PDB file of C-alpha atoms in Angstrom:
ATOM      1  CA  UNK C   1       0.027  -0.007  -0.051  1.00 43.00           C
ATOM      2  CA  UNK C   2       1.295   3.521  -0.958  1.00 40.00           C
ATOM      3  CA  UNK C   3       1.616   6.010   1.796  1.00 41.00           C
ATOM      4  CA  UNK C   4      -0.099   9.330   1.120  1.00 39.00           C
ATOM      5  CA  UNK C   5       1.275  12.618   2.212  1.00 40.00           C
ATOM      6  CA  UNK C   6      -0.709  15.860   2.462  1.00 37.00           C
ATOM      7  CA  UNK C   7       0.537  19.155   1.281  1.00 40.00           C
ATOM      8  CA  UNK C   8      -0.489  22.538   2.833  1.00 39.00           C
ATOM      9  CA  UNK C   9       0.827  26.098   2.774  1.00 40.00           C
ATOM     10  CA  UNK C  10       3.499  27.173   5.196  1.00 37.00           C
ATOM     11  CA  UNK C  11       5.218  30.538   5.133  1.00 40.00           C
ATOM     12  CA  UNK C  12       8.563  32.259   6.173  1.00 44.00           C
ATOM     13  CA  UNK C  13      10.918  30.547   8.559  1.00 43.00           C
ATOM     14  CA  UNK C  14       8.255  27.930   9.682  1.00 41.00           C
ATOM     15  CA  UNK C  15       7.865  26.802   6.140  1.00 40.00           C
ATOM     16  CA  UNK C  16      11.738  26.223   5.954  1.00 46.00           C
ATOM     17  CA  UNK C  17      11.721  24.172   9.215  1.00 42.00           C
ATOM     18  CA  UNK C  18       8.941  22.032   8.172  1.00 43.00           C
ATOM     19  CA  UNK C  19       9.964  21.363   4.782  1.00 45.00           C
ATOM     20  CA  UNK C  20      13.299  20.219   6.096  1.00 46.00           C
ATOM     21  CA  UNK C  21      11.923  18.223   9.199  1.00 46.00           C
ATOM     22  CA  UNK C  22       8.879  16.539   7.841  1.00 41.00           C
ATOM     23  CA  UNK C  23      10.581  14.144   5.509  1.00 44.00           C
ATOM     24  CA  UNK C  24      11.571  12.356   8.763  1.00 41.00           C
ATOM     25  CA  UNK C  25       7.964  11.436   9.124  1.00 40.00           C
ATOM     26  CA  UNK C  26       7.190  10.714   5.615  1.00 43.00           C
ATOM     27  CA  UNK C  27       5.576  14.190   4.924  1.00 39.00           C
ATOM     28  CA  UNK C  28       6.512  17.011   2.413  1.00 42.00           C
ATOM     29  CA  UNK C  29       5.434  20.691   3.216  1.00 41.00           C
ATOM     30  CA  UNK C  30       5.037  22.323  -0.255  1.00 41.00           C
ATOM     31  CA  UNK C  31       3.159  25.296  -1.478  1.00 42.00           C
ATOM     32  CA  UNK C  32       2.973  24.252  -5.024  1.00 43.00           C
ATOM     33  CA  UNK C  33       0.455  22.051  -6.619  1.00 48.00           C
ATOM     34  CA  UNK C  34      -2.253  21.146  -4.212  1.00 46.00           C
ATOM     35  CA  UNK C  35      -2.734  17.642  -5.440  1.00 47.00           C
ATOM     36  CA  UNK C  36      -1.824  14.511  -3.455  1.00 44.00           C
ATOM     37  CA  UNK C  37       1.498  12.831  -4.059  1.00 48.00           C
ATOM     38  CA  UNK C  38       2.452   9.308  -3.312  1.00 47.00           C
ATOM     39  CA  UNK C  39       5.672   8.629  -1.422  1.00 48.00           C
ATOM     40  CA  UNK C  40       7.749   5.537  -1.923  1.00 53.00           C
ATOM     41  CA  UNK C  41       7.391   3.415   1.067  1.00 52.00           C
ATOM     42  CA  UNK C  42      11.039   2.132   0.551  1.00 56.00           C
ATOM     43  CA  UNK C  43      13.203   5.273   0.067  1.00 53.00           C
ATOM     44  CA  UNK C  44      16.559   4.794  -1.301  1.00 57.00           C
ATOM     45  CA  UNK C  45      19.573   4.933   1.033  1.00 55.00           C
ATOM     46  CA  UNK C  46      20.278   8.605   0.087  1.00 55.00           C
ATOM     47  CA  UNK C  47      16.882   9.575   1.227  1.00 59.00           C
ATOM     48  CA  UNK C  48      17.240   7.921   4.539  1.00 59.00           C
ATOM     49  CA  UNK C  49      20.567   9.710   5.025  1.00 57.00           C
ATOM     50  CA  UNK C  50      18.836  12.994   4.340  1.00 58.00           C
ATOM     51  CA  UNK C  51      15.973  12.017   6.853  1.00 61.00           C
ATOM     52  CA  UNK C  52      18.762  11.454   9.448  1.00 59.00           C
ATOM     53  CA  UNK C  53      20.376  14.686   8.744  1.00 52.00           C
ATOM     54  CA  UNK C  54      16.863  16.334   9.177  1.00 56.00           C
ATOM     55  CA  UNK C  55      16.146  14.785  12.444  1.00 55.00           C
ATOM     56  CA  UNK C  56      19.626  16.119  13.832  1.00 52.00           C
ATOM     57  CA  UNK C  57      18.624  19.472  12.613  1.00 54.00           C
ATOM     58  CA  UNK C  58      15.289  19.482  14.362  1.00 52.00           C
ATOM     59  CA  UNK C  59      16.909  18.195  17.720  1.00 52.00           C
ATOM     60  CA  UNK C  60      19.396  21.190  17.483  1.00 52.00           C
ATOM     61  CA  UNK C  61      16.825  23.632  16.723  1.00 47.00           C
ATOM     62  CA  UNK C  62      14.813  22.305  19.798  1.00 43.00           C
ATOM     63  CA  UNK C  63      17.855  22.637  21.934  1.00 41.00           C
ATOM     64  CA  UNK C  64      18.522  26.139  20.639  1.00 44.00           C
ATOM     65  CA  UNK C  65      14.945  27.272  21.473  1.00 40.00           C
ATOM     66  CA  UNK C  66      14.965  25.952  24.936  1.00 40.00           C
ATOM     67  CA  UNK C  67      14.959  28.865  27.522  1.00 40.00           C
ATOM     68  CA  UNK C  68      18.601  29.780  27.786  1.00 40.00           C
ATOM     69  CA  UNK C  69      20.615  31.772  25.172  1.00 42.00           C
ATOM     70  CA  UNK C  70      24.248  31.116  24.265  1.00 42.00           C
ATOM     71  CA  UNK C  71      27.365  32.981  23.015  1.00 44.00           C
ATOM     72  CA  UNK C  72      30.814  31.706  22.193  1.00 47.00           C
ATOM     73  CA  UNK C  73      30.608  28.548  24.351  1.00 45.00           C
ATOM     74  CA  UNK C  74      28.769  30.455  27.224  1.00 51.00           C
ATOM     75  CA  UNK C  75      25.180  29.860  28.400  1.00 57.00           C
ATOM     76  CA  UNK C  76      23.383  32.661  30.410  1.00 68.00           C
ATOM     77  CA  UNK C  77      20.634  32.021  32.623  1.00 78.00           C
ATOM     78  CA  UNK C  78      17.407  33.487  31.004  1.00 83.00           C
ATOM     79  CA  UNK C  79      16.696  35.766  34.037  1.00 89.00           C
ATOM     80  CA  UNK C  80      19.983  37.707  33.381  1.00 93.00           C
ATOM     81  CA  UNK C  81      19.004  40.400  30.981  1.00 95.00           C
ATOM     82  CA  UNK C  82      21.347  43.382  31.673  1.00 97.00           C
ATOM     83  CA  UNK C  83      24.893  44.481  32.641  1.00 97.00           C
ATOM     84  CA  UNK C  84      26.313  47.719  33.969  1.00 98.00           C
ATOM     85  CA  UNK C  85      29.917  48.624  33.590  1.00 98.00           C
ATOM     86  CA  UNK C  86      30.679  51.544  35.876  1.00 97.00           C
ATOM     87  CA  UNK C  87      33.686  53.607  34.475  1.00 97.00           C
ATOM     88  CA  UNK C  88      37.122  52.280  35.678  1.00 98.00           C
ATOM     89  CA  UNK C  89      39.445  54.744  37.138  1.00 97.00           C
ATOM     90  CA  UNK C  90      43.047  55.330  36.986  1.00 97.00           C
ATOM     91  CA  UNK C  91      44.503  54.272  40.398  1.00 95.00           C
ATOM     92  CA  UNK C  92      48.261  54.398  39.274  1.00 95.00           C
ATOM     93  CA  UNK C  93      50.743  56.911  37.917  1.00 90.00           C
ATOM     94  CA  UNK C  94      51.942  56.393  34.418  1.00 89.00           C
ATOM     95  CA  UNK C  95      50.256  55.191  31.236  1.00 93.00           C
ATOM     96  CA  UNK C  96      48.466  57.326  28.552  1.00 95.00           C
ATOM     97  CA  UNK C  97      46.088  59.886  29.782  1.00 93.00           C
ATOM     98  CA  UNK C  98      43.132  58.123  28.133  1.00 95.00           C
ATOM     99  CA  UNK C  99      43.918  54.617  29.007  1.00 97.00           C
ATOM    100  CA  UNK C 100      40.837  54.252  31.600  1.00 97.00           C
ATOM    101  CA  UNK C 101      38.697  55.823  28.762  1.00 97.00           C
ATOM    102  CA  UNK C 102      40.225  53.231  26.261  1.00 97.00           C
ATOM    103  CA  UNK C 103      39.392  50.258  28.691  1.00 98.00           C
ATOM    104  CA  UNK C 104      36.030  51.366  29.683  1.00 98.00           C
ATOM    105  CA  UNK C 105      35.073  51.516  25.748  1.00 98.00           C
ATOM    106  CA  UNK C 106      36.648  48.150  25.278  1.00 98.00           C
ATOM    107  CA  UNK C 107      34.706  46.529  28.030  1.00 98.00           C
ATOM    108  CA  UNK C 108      31.383  47.885  26.831  1.00 97.00           C
ATOM    109  CA  UNK C 109      32.058  47.214  23.235  1.00 97.00           C
ATOM    110  CA  UNK C 110      32.930  43.626  24.237  1.00 97.00           C
ATOM    111  CA  UNK C 111      29.981  42.816  26.152  1.00 96.00           C
ATOM    112  CA  UNK C 112      27.734  44.312  23.542  1.00 95.00           C
ATOM    113  CA  UNK C 113      29.323  42.449  20.758  1.00 94.00           C
ATOM    114  CA  UNK C 114      29.367  39.017  22.468  1.00 93.00           C
ATOM    115  CA  UNK C 115      26.098  39.022  24.529  1.00 92.00           C
ATOM    116  CA  UNK C 116      22.431  40.083  23.989  1.00 92.00           C
ATOM    117  CA  UNK C 117      22.505  41.804  27.446  1.00 95.00           C
ATOM    118  CA  UNK C 118      21.304  45.357  27.665  1.00 96.00           C
ATOM    119  CA  UNK C 119      23.830  47.770  28.783  1.00 97.00           C
ATOM    120  CA  UNK C 120      22.560  49.972  31.553  1.00 97.00           C
ATOM    121  CA  UNK C 121      24.052  52.857  33.567  1.00 95.00           C
ATOM    122  CA  UNK C 122      22.800  51.436  36.764  1.00 96.00           C
ATOM    123  CA  UNK C 123      21.369  48.351  38.518  1.00 95.00           C
ATOM    124  CA  UNK C 124      22.192  45.873  35.816  1.00 97.00           C
ATOM    125  CA  UNK C 125      21.725  42.205  36.551  1.00 97.00           C
ATOM    126  CA  UNK C 126      25.664  41.848  36.087  1.00 97.00           C
ATOM    127  CA  UNK C 127      27.669  44.853  37.415  1.00 98.00           C
ATOM    128  CA  UNK C 128      31.534  45.497  36.876  1.00 98.00           C
ATOM    129  CA  UNK C 129      33.641  48.209  38.465  1.00 98.00           C
ATOM    130  CA  UNK C 130      37.230  48.776  39.374  1.00 98.00           C
ATOM    131  CA  UNK C 131      40.314  50.705  38.497  1.00 98.00           C
ATOM    132  CA  UNK C 132      43.770  50.273  36.924  1.00 98.00           C
ATOM    133  CA  UNK C 133      46.161  49.573  39.737  1.00 98.00           C
ATOM    134  CA  UNK C 134      49.463  49.301  37.975  1.00 98.00           C
ATOM    135  CA  UNK C 135      51.455  50.487  34.915  1.00 98.00           C
ATOM    136  CA  UNK C 136      54.985  49.361  35.016  1.00 97.00           C
ATOM    137  CA  UNK C 137      58.106  48.664  32.893  1.00 96.00           C
ATOM    138  CA  UNK C 138      60.549  45.955  34.228  1.00 95.00           C
ATOM    139  CA  UNK C 139      63.289  44.166  32.673  1.00 93.00           C
ATOM    140  CA  UNK C 140      61.963  40.848  31.172  1.00 90.00           C
ATOM    141  CA  UNK C 141      63.693  37.708  32.377  1.00 75.00           C
ATOM    142  CA  UNK C 142      65.914  36.295  29.501  1.00 72.00           C
ATOM    143  CA  UNK C 143      65.185  32.967  27.812  1.00 66.00           C
ATOM    144  CA  UNK C 144      67.526  30.531  25.932  1.00 65.00           C
ATOM    145  CA  UNK C 145      66.146  32.048  22.563  1.00 67.00           C
ATOM    146  CA  UNK C 146      66.381  35.501  23.458  1.00 61.00           C
ATOM    147  CA  UNK C 147      68.845  37.352  21.156  1.00 64.00           C
ATOM    148  CA  UNK C 148      68.317  40.830  22.523  1.00 72.00           C
ATOM    149  CA  UNK C 149      67.624  42.441  26.048  1.00 88.00           C
ATOM    150  CA  UNK C 150      63.729  43.024  26.503  1.00 94.00           C
ATOM    151  CA  UNK C 151      61.502  45.188  28.649  1.00 96.00           C
ATOM    152  CA  UNK C 152      58.211  44.242  29.794  1.00 97.00           C
ATOM    153  CA  UNK C 153      55.128  46.544  30.151  1.00 98.00           C
ATOM    154  CA  UNK C 154      52.620  45.187  32.544  1.00 98.00           C
ATOM    155  CA  UNK C 155      49.047  46.654  33.017  1.00 98.00           C
ATOM    156  CA  UNK C 156      47.079  45.334  36.213  1.00 98.00           C
ATOM    157  CA  UNK C 157      43.293  46.093  36.551  1.00 98.00           C
ATOM    158  CA  UNK C 158      41.370  45.408  39.942  1.00 98.00           C
ATOM    159  CA  UNK C 159      37.792  44.159  39.134  1.00 98.00           C
ATOM    160  CA  UNK C 160      34.725  43.818  41.276  1.00 98.00           C
ATOM    161  CA  UNK C 161      32.044  41.657  39.759  1.00 98.00           C
ATOM    162  CA  UNK C 162      28.525  41.447  41.124  1.00 97.00           C
ATOM    163  CA  UNK C 163      25.898  38.895  39.896  1.00 96.00           C
ATOM    164  CA  UNK C 164      22.703  40.051  41.382  1.00 95.00           C
ATOM    165  CA  UNK C 165      20.963  36.801  40.327  1.00 93.00           C
ATOM    166  CA  UNK C 166      23.606  34.607  41.876  1.00 92.00           C
ATOM    167  CA  UNK C 167      25.835  35.918  44.479  1.00 92.00           C
ATOM    168  CA  UNK C 168      28.112  32.783  44.429  1.00 92.00           C
ATOM    169  CA  UNK C 169      29.396  34.098  41.198  1.00 93.00           C
ATOM    170  CA  UNK C 170      30.700  37.471  42.742  1.00 95.00           C
ATOM    171  CA  UNK C 171      34.352  38.206  42.753  1.00 97.00           C
ATOM    172  CA  UNK C 172      36.883  40.869  43.521  1.00 98.00           C
ATOM    173  CA  UNK C 173      40.270  40.142  41.801  1.00 97.00           C
ATOM    174  CA  UNK C 174      43.004  41.476  39.748  1.00 98.00           C
ATOM    175  CA  UNK C 175      43.661  40.845  36.193  1.00 98.00           C
ATOM    176  CA  UNK C 176      47.236  41.526  34.681  1.00 98.00           C
ATOM    177  CA  UNK C 177      48.762  40.981  31.242  1.00 98.00           C
ATOM    178  CA  UNK C 178      52.142  42.115  29.792  1.00 98.00           C
ATOM    179  CA  UNK C 179      53.796  42.747  26.333  1.00 97.00           C
ATOM    180  CA  UNK C 180      57.651  42.593  25.789  1.00 96.00           C
ATOM    181  CA  UNK C 181      59.655  45.239  23.724  1.00 96.00           C
ATOM    182  CA  UNK C 182      63.363  45.519  22.794  1.00 93.00           C
ATOM    183  CA  UNK C 183      65.374  47.613  25.133  1.00 91.00           C
ATOM    184  CA  UNK C 184      66.516  49.529  22.144  1.00 92.00           C
ATOM    185  CA  UNK C 185      63.066  51.081  21.893  1.00 95.00           C
ATOM    186  CA  UNK C 186      61.685  53.508  24.295  1.00 95.00           C
ATOM    187  CA  UNK C 187      58.223  53.125  26.121  1.00 96.00           C
ATOM    188  CA  UNK C 188      57.022  56.168  24.174  1.00 95.00           C
ATOM    189  CA  UNK C 189      57.825  54.524  20.836  1.00 97.00           C
ATOM    190  CA  UNK C 190      55.863  51.278  21.624  1.00 97.00           C
ATOM    191  CA  UNK C 191      53.076  52.339  23.936  1.00 97.00           C
ATOM    192  CA  UNK C 192      50.365  53.308  21.457  1.00 96.00           C
ATOM    193  CA  UNK C 193      50.748  49.775  19.973  1.00 97.00           C
ATOM    194  CA  UNK C 194      51.096  47.820  23.265  1.00 98.00           C
ATOM    195  CA  UNK C 195      48.611  49.259  25.563  1.00 98.00           C
ATOM    196  CA  UNK C 196      45.671  48.398  23.328  1.00 98.00           C
ATOM    197  CA  UNK C 197      46.867  44.820  22.834  1.00 98.00           C
ATOM    198  CA  UNK C 198      47.227  44.412  26.730  1.00 98.00           C
ATOM    199  CA  UNK C 199      43.892  45.848  27.351  1.00 98.00           C
ATOM    200  CA  UNK C 200      42.219  43.655  24.870  1.00 98.00           C
ATOM    201  CA  UNK C 201      43.584  40.520  26.381  1.00 98.00           C
ATOM    202  CA  UNK C 202      42.513  41.791  30.100  1.00 98.00           C
ATOM    203  CA  UNK C 203      38.964  42.556  28.655  1.00 98.00           C
ATOM    204  CA  UNK C 204      38.785  39.006  27.344  1.00 97.00           C
ATOM    205  CA  UNK C 205      40.020  37.482  30.495  1.00 97.00           C
ATOM    206  CA  UNK C 206      37.415  39.635  32.621  1.00 97.00           C
ATOM    207  CA  UNK C 207      34.725  38.528  30.235  1.00 96.00           C
ATOM    208  CA  UNK C 208      35.619  34.745  30.576  1.00 95.00           C
ATOM    209  CA  UNK C 209      35.640  35.040  34.374  1.00 94.00           C
ATOM    210  CA  UNK C 210      32.399  36.979  34.650  1.00 92.00           C
ATOM    211  CA  UNK C 211      30.241  35.735  31.658  1.00 84.00           C
ATOM    212  CA  UNK C 212      32.081  32.477  30.739  1.00 70.00           C
ATOM    213  CA  UNK C 213      31.851  30.842  34.229  1.00 57.00           C
ATOM    214  CA  UNK C 214      28.237  29.789  34.277  1.00 50.00           C
TER     215      UNK C 214
END
C-alpha cells in the first residue's frame, strides 16, 4: 500500500523548518500543486541519510530554542537581562592619559558584541567596576632563545564583579597582562601599539571570568 502525504501552505521561517523536518515522518510541506502525491514506502539510501540529517537539525533547533541563550561557548541564565559597567578609574601613575577611557570603551563594546544583554548605566543584573592599579616597565627575564635584551610592560586592573541573580558568582580580583619590547626602543615608541593589545587581553579575561563561568 502506498503512503499518502498531505500538502499544505506554510510561510516564512516555519515553512523552511517544516520542509526540512517533515521528510523524517514521511511528509512534505510544499506550497506548489495542491494535488496529493504518493511517496515511495521504501526510500533509497540517500533519502534515509537526508532524513537522519533532518532529524539532527530538528533536535539542534529544539535545544537552541530551549529557554537559555548562548554566546561563544557561554550559556547565560534566562533571568539575566542586563549588565552595568561602571567607568573604571586610574589608580596608578603612568600610562596614557586616556587609558581608563580606552578600557571602559573596550569593556562595553566587548559585552555588547558578544552578548544580548542590555547595557544599563545603573542596577544591571551583572555589574562590573574597578580601577587600573599598576602600569609598570621592568626588565624581562631572558630565555634561551632571546637574542636581545627586552623590557616588559605590565598593566594590572582590579575588578569587582557582582551577579545580582547569583551571589556565588561574585568576585573581586586583579587581572594582569604584559607585552615585551626591545630595550633599544623607548616606552613612548611602543606605548600606542602595546597598550591596546594588553587591554584587549585583559578585557577578554574579565569577560571569560564574569560571563563564561556559568
